[in-house]
Amino acid sequence: MVSLKLQKRLAASVLKCGKNKIWLDPNEINEISLANSRRNIARLKRDGLIIKKPATVHSRARVTLRNEAKRKGRHTGIGKRRGTANARLPVKVLWMRRIRVLRRLLRKMRDAKKIDKHIYHSLYMLAKGNQFKNKRVLLETIHDKKREMSEEKALAEQAAARKSRAKARLERKAAKTGDKSQE
């Protein structure tokens, strides 16, 4: 058996692949052994005596199946965990998600004129201080604040009306006493 080490090396160089990917036709060994240059190797490649083998299949089917199962929550028990809880899903990421949701809601409500800038600012600072654990709690607080403000406004209006009525009464009384003194 003739050694085709040189031909295999040259073929690997010409076909731009590794030596393991080269297939030399076992029926044409004598003809291949005569090829001692890159040009000859290229000719043999054209003739089909030297072929670059196809890439071997590396299937991801099992990986996709496992990932689907993981999405359902399988294979994620205590025994499968390597990192700390904080390494797996950082507290900071959770905080960022939550604060962005809260701030987006506050901005939207302020732009829609549902809350004024003073309520917005106070709630913004409370959100920054970790007062609201989620959107629902923030919405409840907003409704409470709005109700308080409307109650205060109603009370102020009632007080103003009462004041104006008292003032009118006093003026009428003064006018009456003035009329009596003139007589």
Coordinates of C-alpha atoms in Angstrom, one line a residue:
M1 CA 0.0 0.0 0.0
V2 CA 1.4 3.3 -1.1
S3 CA 1.5 6.2 1.4
L4 CA -0.8 9.1 0.5
K5 CA 0.3 11.4 3.4
L6 CA 1.6 14.1 1.1
Q7 CA -1.5 14.0 -1.2
K8 CA -3.8 14.3 1.9
R9 CA -1.9 17.3 3.2
L10 CA -1.9 19.1 -0.1
A11 CA -5.6 18.3 -0.6
A12 CA -6.4 19.7 2.9
S13 CA -4.5 22.9 1.9
V14 CA -6.2 23.2 -1.5
L15 CA -9.7 22.4 -0.2
K16 CA -9.2 24.6 2.8
C17 CA -10.2 22.0 5.5
G18 CA -8.6 19.6 7.9
K19 CA -7.0 16.3 6.8
N20 CA -9.8 14.3 8.4
K21 CA -12.3 15.9 6.0
I22 CA -10.4 14.6 2.9
W23 CA -11.7 11.5 1.1
L24 CA -9.4 9.8 -1.3
D25 CA -10.9 7.3 -3.8
P26 CA -9.6 3.9 -2.7
N27 CA -10.0 2.5 -6.2
E28 CA -7.8 5.2 -7.7
I29 CA -4.9 5.0 -5.3
N30 CA -2.2 4.7 -8.0
E31 CA -3.4 7.7 -9.9
I32 CA -3.6 9.8 -6.7
S33 CA -0.2 8.8 -5.6
L34 CA 1.3 10.3 -8.8
A35 CA -0.2 13.7 -7.9
N36 CA 2.6 15.6 -6.2
S37 CA 1.6 19.2 -6.7
R38 CA -1.3 21.4 -5.7
R39 CA -2.3 21.8 -9.4
N40 CA -2.5 18.0 -9.8
I41 CA -4.6 17.8 -6.6
A42 CA -7.0 20.4 -7.8
R43 CA -7.4 18.5 -11.1
L44 CA -8.1 15.3 -9.1
K45 CA -10.7 17.2 -7.1
R46 CA -12.4 18.3 -10.4
D47 CA -12.4 14.7 -11.5
G48 CA -14.0 13.6 -8.2
L49 CA -11.1 11.4 -7.0
I50 CA -10.6 13.7 -4.0
I51 CA -13.6 15.0 -2.2
K52 CA -14.2 17.2 0.8
K53 CA -16.5 15.2 3.2
P54 CA -19.6 17.0 4.4
A55 CA -19.8 18.5 7.9
T56 CA -21.1 15.9 10.4
V57 CA -24.5 16.6 11.8
H58 CA -24.6 18.0 15.3
S59 CA -28.3 17.8 16.1
R60 CA -29.8 20.3 18.6
A61 CA -33.1 18.3 18.8
R62 CA -32.4 17.1 22.3
V63 CA -31.4 20.6 23.5
T64 CA -34.6 22.1 22.1
L65 CA -36.7 19.4 23.8
R66 CA -34.9 20.0 27.1
N67 CA -35.4 23.7 26.8
E68 CA -39.1 23.3 26.2
A69 CA -39.3 21.2 29.3
K70 CA -37.3 23.8 31.3
R71 CA -39.8 26.4 30.1
K72 CA -42.5 24.4 31.8
G73 CA -40.4 24.3 34.9
R74 CA -38.8 20.8 34.7
H75 CA -35.2 20.1 35.6
T76 CA -34.9 23.2 37.7
G77 CA -35.1 21.7 41.2
I78 CA -32.6 22.4 44.0
G79 CA -30.2 19.7 42.7
K80 CA -29.9 21.4 39.3
R81 CA -29.0 24.8 40.7
R82 CA -25.3 25.9 40.7
G83 CA -25.5 29.7 41.4
T84 CA -27.0 31.5 44.3
A85 CA -30.6 32.8 43.9
N86 CA -29.1 36.3 43.4
A87 CA -26.8 35.0 40.6
R88 CA -29.7 33.3 38.8
L89 CA -32.0 36.3 38.9
P90 CA -30.4 39.3 40.5
V91 CA -32.4 41.4 43.0
K92 CA -31.3 44.5 41.1
V93 CA -32.9 43.2 37.9
L94 CA -36.2 42.6 39.8
W95 CA -35.9 46.2 41.2
M96 CA -35.2 47.7 37.8
R97 CA -38.2 45.9 36.3
R98 CA -40.5 47.1 39.1
I99 CA -39.4 50.7 39.3
R100 CA -39.6 51.1 35.5
V101 CA -43.2 49.8 35.6
L102 CA -44.1 52.2 38.5
R103 CA -42.4 55.2 36.9
R104 CA -44.0 54.5 33.5
L105 CA -47.4 54.5 35.2
L106 CA -46.8 57.7 37.1
R107 CA -45.5 59.4 33.9
K108 CA -48.5 58.2 31.9
M109 CA -51.0 59.5 34.6
R110 CA -49.2 62.8 34.8
D111 CA -49.2 63.3 31.1
A112 CA -52.9 62.4 30.9
K113 CA -53.6 65.0 33.6
K114 CA -55.0 62.4 36.0
I115 CA -52.5 63.5 38.7
D116 CA -50.9 66.9 39.1
K117 CA -47.1 67.4 39.4
H118 CA -47.1 67.6 43.2
I119 CA -48.8 64.2 43.6
Y120 CA -46.5 62.9 40.9
H121 CA -43.4 64.0 42.7
S122 CA -44.4 62.8 46.1
L123 CA -45.4 59.3 44.7
Y124 CA -42.2 59.2 42.6
M125 CA -40.1 59.7 45.7
L126 CA -42.2 57.1 47.6
A127 CA -41.6 54.6 44.7
K128 CA -37.9 55.4 44.9
G129 CA -38.0 54.6 48.6
N130 CA -39.5 51.1 48.0
Q131 CA -43.0 51.9 49.3
F132 CA -44.9 50.2 46.5
K133 CA -44.4 46.5 45.9
N134 CA -46.3 46.5 42.6
K135 CA -48.5 48.5 40.2
R136 CA -51.7 47.6 42.0
V137 CA -50.6 49.1 45.3
L138 CA -49.4 52.3 43.6
L139 CA -52.8 52.6 41.8
E140 CA -54.6 52.2 45.1
T141 CA -52.4 54.9 46.7
I142 CA -53.1 57.2 43.7
H143 CA -56.9 56.7 44.1
D144 CA -56.6 57.4 47.8
K145 CA -54.6 60.6 47.2
K146 CA -57.1 61.8 44.6
R147 CA -60.1 61.0 47.0
E148 CA -58.3 63.0 49.8
M149 CA -57.7 65.9 47.5
S150 CA -61.3 66.0 46.3
E151 CA -62.6 65.8 49.9
E152 CA -60.3 68.6 50.9
K153 CA -61.4 70.7 47.9
A154 CA -65.1 70.0 48.8
L155 CA -64.5 71.0 52.4
A156 CA -62.6 74.2 51.3
E157 CA -65.5 75.1 49.0
Q158 CA -68.1 74.5 51.8
A159 CA -66.0 76.6 54.2
A160 CA -65.8 79.4 51.6
A161 CA -69.5 79.2 51.0
R162 CA -70.2 79.4 54.7
K163 CA -67.8 82.3 55.0
S164 CA -69.5 84.2 52.2
R165 CA -72.9 83.5 53.6
A166 CA -71.8 84.8 57.1
K167 CA -70.3 87.9 55.5
A168 CA -73.5 88.6 53.6
R169 CA -75.5 88.1 56.8
L170 CA -73.2 90.5 58.6
E171 CA -73.5 93.1 55.8
R172 CA -77.3 92.8 55.8
K173 CA -77.3 93.2 59.6
A174 CA -75.0 96.2 59.3
A175 CA -77.2 97.7 56.7
K176 CA -80.3 97.2 58.9
T177 CA -78.7 98.8 61.9
G178 CA -77.5 101.6 59.7
D179 CA -81.0 102.2 58.4
K180 CA -82.3 102.2 62.0
S181 CA -79.7 104.7 63.2
Q182 CA -80.5 107.0 60.3
E183 CA -84.2 107.1 61.3

